[in-house]
């Protein structure tokens, strides 16, 4: 049921946004419909008593959302500032270098803030990654 709601939301939002935002509208629709699915699943599991977060974990999740938003905003500002480097007429090598630099910046920005705020210490994250293999 929730997958159907998510698909319907994705199609509806895509059709609404595509005429003005083109492919970006489809990406936004996919993200929004995914969040609708997450909220529906989490709410249903919470109501049934199968999902609950301790108070301490709520703060961590809120921080992750805020840090992600800050990273997205800073990347958007950087990309807009250097848009001529990644425009269609720019040489491919320059586009690759600039997009690679933006990706590297985003990774460093995110994990630095996650570590500095204490939301997730990098040592603990690395231990979790090693353990999961």
mmCIF file of N, CA, C and O in Angstrom, residues 23-111:
data_model
loop_
_atom_site.group_PDB
_atom_site.id
_atom_site.type_symbol
_atom_site.label_atom_id
_atom_site.label_comp_id
_atom_site.label_asym_id
_atom_site.label_seq_id
_atom_site.Cartn_x
_atom_site.Cartn_y
_atom_site.Cartn_z
ATOM 1 N N UNK A 23 14.462 17.914 -15.592
ATOM 2 C CA UNK A 23 14.965 16.728 -14.903
ATOM 3 C C UNK A 23 15.146 16.950 -13.405
ATOM 4 O O UNK A 23 15.064 16.015 -12.620
ATOM 5 N N UNK A 24 15.368 18.178 -12.980
ATOM 6 C CA UNK A 24 15.499 18.468 -11.549
ATOM 7 C C UNK A 24 14.172 18.191 -10.842
ATOM 8 O O UNK A 24 14.147 17.702 -9.710
ATOM 9 N N UNK A 25 13.053 18.481 -11.515
ATOM 10 C CA UNK A 25 11.738 18.195 -10.949
ATOM 11 C C UNK A 25 11.531 16.712 -10.691
ATOM 12 O O UNK A 25 10.934 16.317 -9.683
ATOM 13 N N UNK A 26 12.055 15.876 -11.583
ATOM 14 C CA UNK A 26 11.943 14.427 -11.395
ATOM 15 C C UNK A 26 12.773 13.984 -10.193
ATOM 16 O O UNK A 26 12.330 13.158 -9.382
ATOM 17 N N UNK A 27 13.956 14.550 -10.040
ATOM 18 C CA UNK A 27 14.805 14.212 -8.886
ATOM 19 C C UNK A 27 14.136 14.641 -7.584
ATOM 20 O O UNK A 27 14.140 13.893 -6.593
ATOM 21 N N UNK A 28 13.564 15.829 -7.575
ATOM 22 C CA UNK A 28 12.872 16.313 -6.378
ATOM 23 C C UNK A 28 11.673 15.414 -6.075
ATOM 24 O O UNK A 28 11.428 15.052 -4.912
ATOM 25 N N UNK A 29 10.931 15.035 -7.093
ATOM 26 C CA UNK A 29 9.773 14.157 -6.902
ATOM 27 C C UNK A 29 10.193 12.822 -6.313
ATOM 28 O O UNK A 29 9.524 12.283 -5.416
ATOM 29 N N UNK A 30 11.296 12.272 -6.788
ATOM 30 C CA UNK A 30 11.787 11.001 -6.265
ATOM 31 C C UNK A 30 12.171 11.133 -4.800
ATOM 32 O O UNK A 30 11.842 10.274 -3.973
ATOM 33 N N UNK A 31 12.856 12.221 -4.447
ATOM 34 C CA UNK A 31 13.253 12.433 -3.058
ATOM 35 C C UNK A 31 12.034 12.611 -2.157
ATOM 36 O O UNK A 31 11.944 12.015 -1.078
ATOM 37 N N UNK A 32 11.084 13.418 -2.597
ATOM 38 C CA UNK A 32 9.884 13.674 -1.783
ATOM 39 C C UNK A 32 9.075 12.390 -1.603
ATOM 40 O O UNK A 32 8.630 12.068 -0.496
ATOM 41 N N UNK A 33 8.895 11.631 -2.672
ATOM 42 C CA UNK A 33 8.112 10.398 -2.559
ATOM 43 C C UNK A 33 8.833 9.368 -1.679
ATOM 44 O O UNK A 33 8.173 8.600 -0.961
ATOM 45 N N UNK A 34 10.145 9.368 -1.697
ATOM 46 C CA UNK A 34 10.895 8.472 -0.811
ATOM 47 C C UNK A 34 10.668 8.852 0.650
ATOM 48 O O UNK A 34 10.493 7.983 1.512
ATOM 49 N N UNK A 35 10.679 10.150 0.930
ATOM 50 C CA UNK A 35 10.420 10.606 2.297
ATOM 51 C C UNK A 35 8.989 10.301 2.720
ATOM 52 O O UNK A 35 8.737 9.962 3.890
ATOM 53 N N UNK A 36 8.049 10.407 1.806
ATOM 54 C CA UNK A 36 6.663 10.039 2.128
ATOM 55 C C UNK A 36 6.608 8.575 2.539
ATOM 56 O O UNK A 36 5.974 8.212 3.536
ATOM 57 N N UNK A 37 7.309 7.723 1.802
ATOM 58 C CA UNK A 37 7.361 6.299 2.116
ATOM 59 C C UNK A 37 7.979 6.070 3.494
ATOM 60 O O UNK A 37 7.459 5.289 4.298
ATOM 61 N N UNK A 38 9.077 6.741 3.787
ATOM 62 C CA UNK A 38 9.743 6.589 5.083
ATOM 63 C C UNK A 38 8.820 6.997 6.225
ATOM 64 O O UNK A 38 8.696 6.292 7.234
ATOM 65 N N UNK A 39 8.165 8.134 6.071
ATOM 66 C CA UNK A 39 7.276 8.623 7.128
ATOM 67 C C UNK A 39 6.103 7.669 7.332
ATOM 68 O O UNK A 39 5.742 7.355 8.481
ATOM 69 N N UNK A 40 5.516 7.188 6.247
ATOM 70 C CA UNK A 40 4.401 6.246 6.373
ATOM 71 C C UNK A 40 4.842 4.957 7.067
ATOM 72 O O UNK A 40 4.140 4.454 7.965
ATOM 73 N N UNK A 41 5.983 4.421 6.675
ATOM 74 C CA UNK A 41 6.479 3.189 7.296
ATOM 75 C C UNK A 41 6.821 3.395 8.764
ATOM 76 O O UNK A 41 6.440 2.594 9.621
ATOM 77 N N UNK A 42 7.540 4.483 9.072
ATOM 78 C CA UNK A 42 7.936 4.741 10.459
ATOM 79 C C UNK A 42 6.717 4.989 11.342
ATOM 80 O O UNK A 42 6.649 4.483 12.470
ATOM 81 N N UNK A 43 5.757 5.758 10.845
ATOM 82 C CA UNK A 43 4.555 6.044 11.639
ATOM 83 C C UNK A 43 3.774 4.762 11.905
ATOM 84 O O UNK A 43 3.325 4.524 13.042
ATOM 85 N N UNK A 44 3.623 3.932 10.895
ATOM 86 C CA UNK A 44 2.881 2.682 11.069
ATOM 87 C C UNK A 44 3.595 1.761 12.048
ATOM 88 O O UNK A 44 2.961 1.188 12.946
ATOM 89 N N UNK A 45 4.903 1.627 11.904
ATOM 90 C CA UNK A 45 5.658 0.788 12.840
ATOM 91 C C UNK A 45 5.600 1.358 14.251
ATOM 92 O O UNK A 45 5.525 0.610 15.234
ATOM 93 N N UNK A 46 5.652 2.687 14.373
ATOM 94 C CA UNK A 46 5.559 3.317 15.686
ATOM 95 C C UNK A 46 4.209 3.079 16.333
ATOM 96 O O UNK A 46 4.125 2.762 17.533
ATOM 97 N N UNK A 47 3.141 3.217 15.567
ATOM 98 C CA UNK A 47 1.788 2.984 16.090
ATOM 99 C C UNK A 47 1.622 1.543 16.543
ATOM 100 O O UNK A 47 1.001 1.262 17.568
ATOM 101 N N UNK A 48 2.209 0.628 15.807
ATOM 102 C CA UNK A 48 2.113 -0.800 16.161
ATOM 103 C C UNK A 48 3.100 -1.211 17.257
ATOM 104 O O UNK A 48 3.101 -2.353 17.689
ATOM 105 N N UNK A 49 3.959 -0.285 17.660
ATOM 106 C CA UNK A 49 4.902 -0.575 18.734
ATOM 107 C C UNK A 49 6.161 -1.312 18.300
ATOM 108 O O UNK A 49 6.874 -1.867 19.127
ATOM 109 N N UNK A 50 6.448 -1.302 17.005
ATOM 110 C CA UNK A 50 7.632 -1.999 16.496
ATOM 111 C C UNK A 50 8.817 -1.073 16.233
ATOM 112 O O UNK A 50 9.874 -1.533 15.835
ATOM 113 N N UNK A 51 8.613 0.219 16.421
ATOM 114 C CA UNK A 51 9.682 1.180 16.138
ATOM 115 C C UNK A 51 9.607 2.327 17.136
ATOM 116 O O UNK A 51 8.563 2.960 17.286
ATOM 117 N N UNK A 52 10.712 2.539 17.811
ATOM 118 C CA UNK A 52 10.816 3.711 18.681
ATOM 119 C C UNK A 52 12.292 4.062 18.824
ATOM 120 O O UNK A 52 13.159 3.185 18.817
ATOM 121 N N UNK A 53 12.548 5.336 18.917
ATOM 122 C CA UNK A 53 13.917 5.807 19.102
ATOM 123 C C UNK A 53 14.058 6.371 20.501
ATOM 124 O O UNK A 53 13.189 7.119 20.955
ATOM 125 N N UNK A 54 15.162 6.038 21.172
ATOM 126 C CA UNK A 54 15.421 6.684 22.461
ATOM 127 C C UNK A 54 15.633 8.187 22.249
ATOM 128 O O UNK A 54 16.022 8.629 21.169
ATOM 129 N N UNK A 55 15.382 8.951 23.282
ATOM 130 C CA UNK A 55 15.497 10.407 23.209
ATOM 131 C C UNK A 55 16.883 10.833 22.703
ATOM 132 O O UNK A 55 17.002 11.761 21.909
ATOM 133 N N UNK A 56 17.927 10.138 23.129
ATOM 134 C CA UNK A 56 19.286 10.497 22.721
ATOM 135 C C UNK A 56 19.490 10.336 21.214
ATOM 136 O O UNK A 56 20.226 11.096 20.592
ATOM 137 N N UNK A 57 18.833 9.366 20.610
ATOM 138 C CA UNK A 57 18.986 9.148 19.177
ATOM 139 C C UNK A 57 18.210 10.160 18.346
ATOM 140 O O UNK A 57 18.585 10.448 17.216
ATOM 141 N N UNK A 58 17.132 10.718 18.893
ATOM 142 C CA UNK A 58 16.393 11.754 18.170
ATOM 143 C C UNK A 58 17.299 12.934 17.873
ATOM 144 O O UNK A 58 17.303 13.465 16.770
ATOM 145 N N UNK A 59 18.073 13.364 18.872
ATOM 146 C CA UNK A 59 18.966 14.503 18.674
ATOM 147 C C UNK A 59 19.995 14.192 17.584
ATOM 148 O O UNK A 59 20.294 15.029 16.735
ATOM 149 N N UNK A 60 20.535 12.986 17.586
ATOM 150 C CA UNK A 60 21.502 12.595 16.556
ATOM 151 C C UNK A 60 20.907 12.650 15.162
ATOM 152 O O UNK A 60 21.541 13.127 14.222
ATOM 153 N N UNK A 61 19.686 12.172 15.019
ATOM 154 C CA UNK A 61 19.025 12.198 13.718
ATOM 155 C C UNK A 61 18.708 13.622 13.272
ATOM 156 O O UNK A 61 18.844 13.952 12.085
ATOM 157 N N UNK A 62 18.298 14.451 14.209
ATOM 158 C CA UNK A 62 18.048 15.861 13.877
ATOM 159 C C UNK A 62 19.338 16.521 13.417
ATOM 160 O O UNK A 62 19.346 17.272 12.433
ATOM 161 N N UNK A 63 20.443 16.238 14.097
ATOM 162 C CA UNK A 63 21.734 16.815 13.703
ATOM 163 C C UNK A 63 22.147 16.345 12.310
ATOM 164 O O UNK A 63 22.681 17.124 11.518
ATOM 165 N N UNK A 64 21.921 15.087 12.004
ATOM 166 C CA UNK A 64 22.260 14.570 10.674
ATOM 167 C C UNK A 64 21.467 15.306 9.597
ATOM 168 O O UNK A 64 22.007 15.682 8.553
ATOM 169 N N UNK A 65 20.185 15.539 9.846
ATOM 170 C CA UNK A 65 19.361 16.273 8.878
ATOM 171 C C UNK A 65 19.884 17.700 8.721
ATOM 172 O O UNK A 65 20.012 18.206 7.595
ATOM 173 N N UNK A 66 20.195 18.369 9.833
ATOM 174 C CA UNK A 66 20.697 19.745 9.765
ATOM 175 C C UNK A 66 22.048 19.822 9.061
ATOM 176 O O UNK A 66 22.287 20.718 8.244
ATOM 177 N N UNK A 67 22.937 18.895 9.361
ATOM 178 C CA UNK A 67 24.257 18.877 8.722
ATOM 179 C C UNK A 67 24.108 18.581 7.224
ATOM 180 O O UNK A 67 24.792 19.193 6.393
ATOM 181 N N UNK A 68 23.220 17.680 6.874
ATOM 182 C CA UNK A 68 22.974 17.382 5.460
ATOM 183 C C UNK A 68 22.438 18.606 4.726
ATOM 184 O O UNK A 68 22.837 18.891 3.597
ATOM 185 N N UNK A 69 21.526 19.339 5.382
ATOM 186 C CA UNK A 69 20.988 20.554 4.773
ATOM 187 C C UNK A 69 22.078 21.608 4.606
ATOM 188 O O UNK A 69 22.152 22.275 3.565
ATOM 189 N N UNK A 70 22.949 21.742 5.602
ATOM 190 C CA UNK A 70 24.052 22.706 5.506
ATOM 191 C C UNK A 70 25.009 22.317 4.378
ATOM 192 O O UNK A 70 25.473 23.172 3.615
ATOM 193 N N UNK A 71 25.291 21.021 4.262
ATOM 194 C CA UNK A 71 26.157 20.552 3.182
ATOM 195 C C UNK A 71 25.508 20.838 1.823
ATOM 196 O O UNK A 71 26.156 21.336 0.906
ATOM 197 N N UNK A 72 24.230 20.532 1.695
ATOM 198 C CA UNK A 72 23.528 20.774 0.440
ATOM 199 C C UNK A 72 23.516 22.245 0.067
ATOM 200 O O UNK A 72 23.740 22.603 -1.095
ATOM 201 N N UNK A 73 23.269 23.098 1.047
ATOM 202 C CA UNK A 73 23.254 24.538 0.789
ATOM 203 C C UNK A 73 24.632 25.032 0.357
ATOM 204 O O UNK A 73 24.751 25.788 -0.618
ATOM 205 N N UNK A 74 25.672 24.589 1.057
ATOM 206 C CA UNK A 74 27.016 25.044 0.684
ATOM 207 C C UNK A 74 27.410 24.528 -0.696
ATOM 208 O O UNK A 74 28.042 25.250 -1.474
ATOM 209 N N UNK A 75 27.037 23.292 -1.021
ATOM 210 C CA UNK A 75 27.329 22.762 -2.358
ATOM 211 C C UNK A 75 26.553 23.509 -3.437
ATOM 212 O O UNK A 75 27.083 23.772 -4.518
ATOM 213 N N UNK A 76 25.311 23.863 -3.139
ATOM 214 C CA UNK A 76 24.521 24.621 -4.102
ATOM 215 C C UNK A 76 25.163 25.990 -4.363
ATOM 216 O O UNK A 76 25.281 26.417 -5.519
ATOM 217 N N UNK A 77 25.594 26.662 -3.299
ATOM 218 C CA UNK A 77 26.243 27.963 -3.460
ATOM 219 C C UNK A 77 27.543 27.843 -4.246
ATOM 220 O O UNK A 77 27.824 28.658 -5.134
ATOM 221 N N UNK A 78 28.348 26.836 -3.934
ATOM 222 C CA UNK A 78 29.598 26.625 -4.673
ATOM 223 C C UNK A 78 29.331 26.297 -6.139
ATOM 224 O O UNK A 78 30.016 26.812 -7.032
ATOM 225 N N UNK A 79 28.357 25.430 -6.386
ATOM 226 C CA UNK A 79 28.043 25.050 -7.763
ATOM 227 C C UNK A 79 27.521 26.246 -8.553
ATOM 228 O O UNK A 79 27.874 26.428 -9.725
ATOM 229 N N UNK A 80 26.695 27.070 -7.927
ATOM 230 C CA UNK A 80 26.191 28.266 -8.609
ATOM 231 C C UNK A 80 27.319 29.252 -8.897
ATOM 232 O O UNK A 80 27.343 29.885 -9.948
ATOM 233 N N UNK A 81 28.235 29.365 -7.948
ATOM 234 C CA UNK A 81 29.367 30.288 -8.128
ATOM 235 C C UNK A 81 30.265 29.859 -9.291
ATOM 236 O O UNK A 81 30.774 30.689 -10.033
ATOM 237 N N UNK A 82 30.438 28.550 -9.448
ATOM 238 C CA UNK A 82 31.306 28.047 -10.513
ATOM 239 C C UNK A 82 30.537 27.400 -11.643
ATOM 240 O O UNK A 82 31.062 26.519 -12.340
ATOM 241 N N UNK A 83 29.294 27.833 -11.854
ATOM 242 C CA UNK A 83 28.430 27.198 -12.856
ATOM 243 C C UNK A 83 29.035 27.233 -14.254
ATOM 244 O O UNK A 83 28.844 26.310 -15.041
ATOM 245 N N UNK A 84 29.787 28.271 -14.564
ATOM 246 C CA UNK A 84 30.365 28.358 -15.911
ATOM 247 C C UNK A 84 31.400 27.259 -16.151
ATOM 248 O O UNK A 84 31.702 26.920 -17.285
ATOM 249 N N UNK A 85 31.967 26.697 -15.069
ATOM 250 C CA UNK A 85 32.941 25.608 -15.211
ATOM 251 C C UNK A 85 32.282 24.271 -15.518
ATOM 252 O O UNK A 85 32.935 23.359 -16.024
ATOM 253 N N UNK A 86 31.002 24.146 -15.181
ATOM 254 C CA UNK A 86 30.313 22.867 -15.419
ATOM 255 C C UNK A 86 29.175 23.014 -16.435
ATOM 256 O O UNK A 86 28.385 22.100 -16.611
ATOM 257 N N UNK A 87 29.141 24.156 -17.111
ATOM 258 C CA UNK A 87 28.116 24.386 -18.133
ATOM 259 C C UNK A 87 28.397 23.504 -19.354
ATOM 260 O O UNK A 87 29.498 22.987 -19.536
ATOM 261 N N UNK A 88 27.400 23.357 -20.192
ATOM 262 C CA UNK A 88 27.492 22.474 -21.356
ATOM 263 C C UNK A 88 28.658 22.829 -22.284
ATOM 264 O O UNK A 88 29.252 21.953 -22.885
ATOM 265 N N UNK A 89 29.040 24.089 -22.402
ATOM 266 C CA UNK A 89 30.100 24.475 -23.322
ATOM 267 C C UNK A 89 31.510 24.325 -22.764
ATOM 268 O O UNK A 89 32.490 24.439 -23.501
ATOM 269 N N UNK A 90 31.632 24.047 -21.470
ATOM 270 C CA UNK A 90 32.960 23.921 -20.848
ATOM 271 C C UNK A 90 33.605 22.600 -21.271
ATOM 272 O O UNK A 90 32.911 21.622 -21.552
ATOM 273 N N UNK A 91 34.940 22.573 -21.316
ATOM 274 C CA UNK A 91 35.624 21.325 -21.675
ATOM 275 C C UNK A 91 35.269 20.208 -20.677
ATOM 276 O O UNK A 91 35.113 20.460 -19.480
ATOM 277 N N UNK A 92 35.173 18.986 -21.191
ATOM 278 C CA UNK A 92 34.792 17.848 -20.368
ATOM 279 C C UNK A 92 35.743 17.651 -19.193
ATOM 280 O O UNK A 92 35.304 17.384 -18.076
ATOM 281 N N UNK A 93 37.045 17.792 -19.425
ATOM 282 C CA UNK A 93 38.004 17.580 -18.343
ATOM 283 C C UNK A 93 37.751 18.560 -17.203
ATOM 284 O O UNK A 93 37.858 18.200 -16.032
ATOM 285 N N UNK A 94 37.373 19.813 -17.541
ATOM 286 C CA UNK A 94 37.108 20.804 -16.496
ATOM 287 C C UNK A 94 35.831 20.448 -15.735
ATOM 288 O O UNK A 94 35.770 20.580 -14.516
ATOM 289 N N UNK A 95 34.822 20.003 -16.456
ATOM 290 C CA UNK A 95 33.581 19.595 -15.795
ATOM 291 C C UNK A 95 33.839 18.451 -14.822
ATOM 292 O O UNK A 95 33.349 18.466 -13.690
ATOM 293 N N UNK A 96 34.627 17.465 -15.245
ATOM 294 C CA UNK A 96 34.938 16.309 -14.399
ATOM 295 C C UNK A 96 35.707 16.749 -13.158
ATOM 296 O O UNK A 96 35.402 16.325 -12.024
ATOM 297 N N UNK A 97 36.705 17.616 -13.338
ATOM 298 C CA UNK A 97 37.505 18.078 -12.205
ATOM 299 C C UNK A 97 36.652 18.862 -11.216
ATOM 300 O O UNK A 97 36.723 18.652 -9.996
ATOM 301 N N UNK A 98 35.816 19.774 -11.724
ATOM 302 C CA UNK A 98 35.001 20.613 -10.839
ATOM 303 C C UNK A 98 33.956 19.774 -10.108
ATOM 304 O O UNK A 98 33.772 19.923 -8.897
ATOM 305 N N UNK A 99 33.287 18.871 -10.804
ATOM 306 C CA UNK A 99 32.298 18.011 -10.143
ATOM 307 C C UNK A 99 32.990 17.100 -9.128
ATOM 308 O O UNK A 99 32.485 16.892 -8.014
ATOM 309 N N UNK A 100 34.156 16.570 -9.467
ATOM 310 C CA UNK A 100 34.924 15.761 -8.517
ATOM 311 C C UNK A 100 35.312 16.554 -7.277
ATOM 312 O O UNK A 100 35.234 16.048 -6.152
ATOM 313 N N UNK A 101 35.722 17.812 -7.489
ATOM 314 C CA UNK A 101 36.076 18.667 -6.351
ATOM 315 C C UNK A 101 34.847 18.957 -5.487
ATOM 316 O O UNK A 101 34.939 18.977 -4.253
ATOM 317 N N UNK A 102 33.693 19.165 -6.111
ATOM 318 C CA UNK A 102 32.464 19.391 -5.344
ATOM 319 C C UNK A 102 32.092 18.150 -4.525
ATOM 320 O O UNK A 102 31.696 18.268 -3.360
ATOM 321 N N UNK A 103 32.242 16.986 -5.112
ATOM 322 C CA UNK A 103 31.951 15.747 -4.390
ATOM 323 C C UNK A 103 32.905 15.591 -3.206
ATOM 324 O O UNK A 103 32.481 15.284 -2.083
ATOM 325 N N UNK A 104 34.197 15.811 -3.449
ATOM 326 C CA UNK A 104 35.183 15.698 -2.367
ATOM 327 C C UNK A 104 34.885 16.700 -1.258
ATOM 328 O O UNK A 104 34.936 16.370 -0.068
ATOM 329 N N UNK A 105 34.546 17.934 -1.643
ATOM 330 C CA UNK A 105 34.203 18.954 -0.656
ATOM 331 C C UNK A 105 33.002 18.516 0.177
ATOM 332 O O UNK A 105 32.994 18.644 1.402
ATOM 333 N N UNK A 106 31.977 17.985 -0.478
ATOM 334 C CA UNK A 106 30.780 17.540 0.231
ATOM 335 C C UNK A 106 31.083 16.436 1.231
ATOM 336 O O UNK A 106 30.593 16.456 2.361
ATOM 337 N N UNK A 107 31.903 15.473 0.834
ATOM 338 C CA UNK A 107 32.272 14.374 1.728
ATOM 339 C C UNK A 107 33.032 14.908 2.936
ATOM 340 O O UNK A 107 32.724 14.571 4.091
ATOM 341 N N UNK A 108 34.036 15.755 2.695
ATOM 342 C CA UNK A 108 34.832 16.310 3.791
ATOM 343 C C UNK A 108 33.962 17.181 4.699
ATOM 344 O O UNK A 108 34.032 17.079 5.928
ATOM 345 N N UNK A 109 33.124 18.038 4.111
ATOM 346 C CA UNK A 109 32.240 18.919 4.882
ATOM 347 C C UNK A 109 31.338 18.097 5.793
ATOM 348 O O UNK A 109 31.251 18.347 7.001
ATOM 349 N N UNK A 110 30.664 17.087 5.226
ATOM 350 C CA UNK A 110 29.705 16.279 5.978
ATOM 351 C C UNK A 110 30.383 15.536 7.129
ATOM 352 O O UNK A 110 29.966 15.637 8.280
ATOM 353 N N UNK A 111 31.439 14.780 6.804
ATOM 354 C CA UNK A 111 32.053 13.959 7.844
ATOM 355 C C UNK A 111 32.794 14.791 8.882
ATOM 356 O O UNK A 111 32.871 14.402 10.039
#
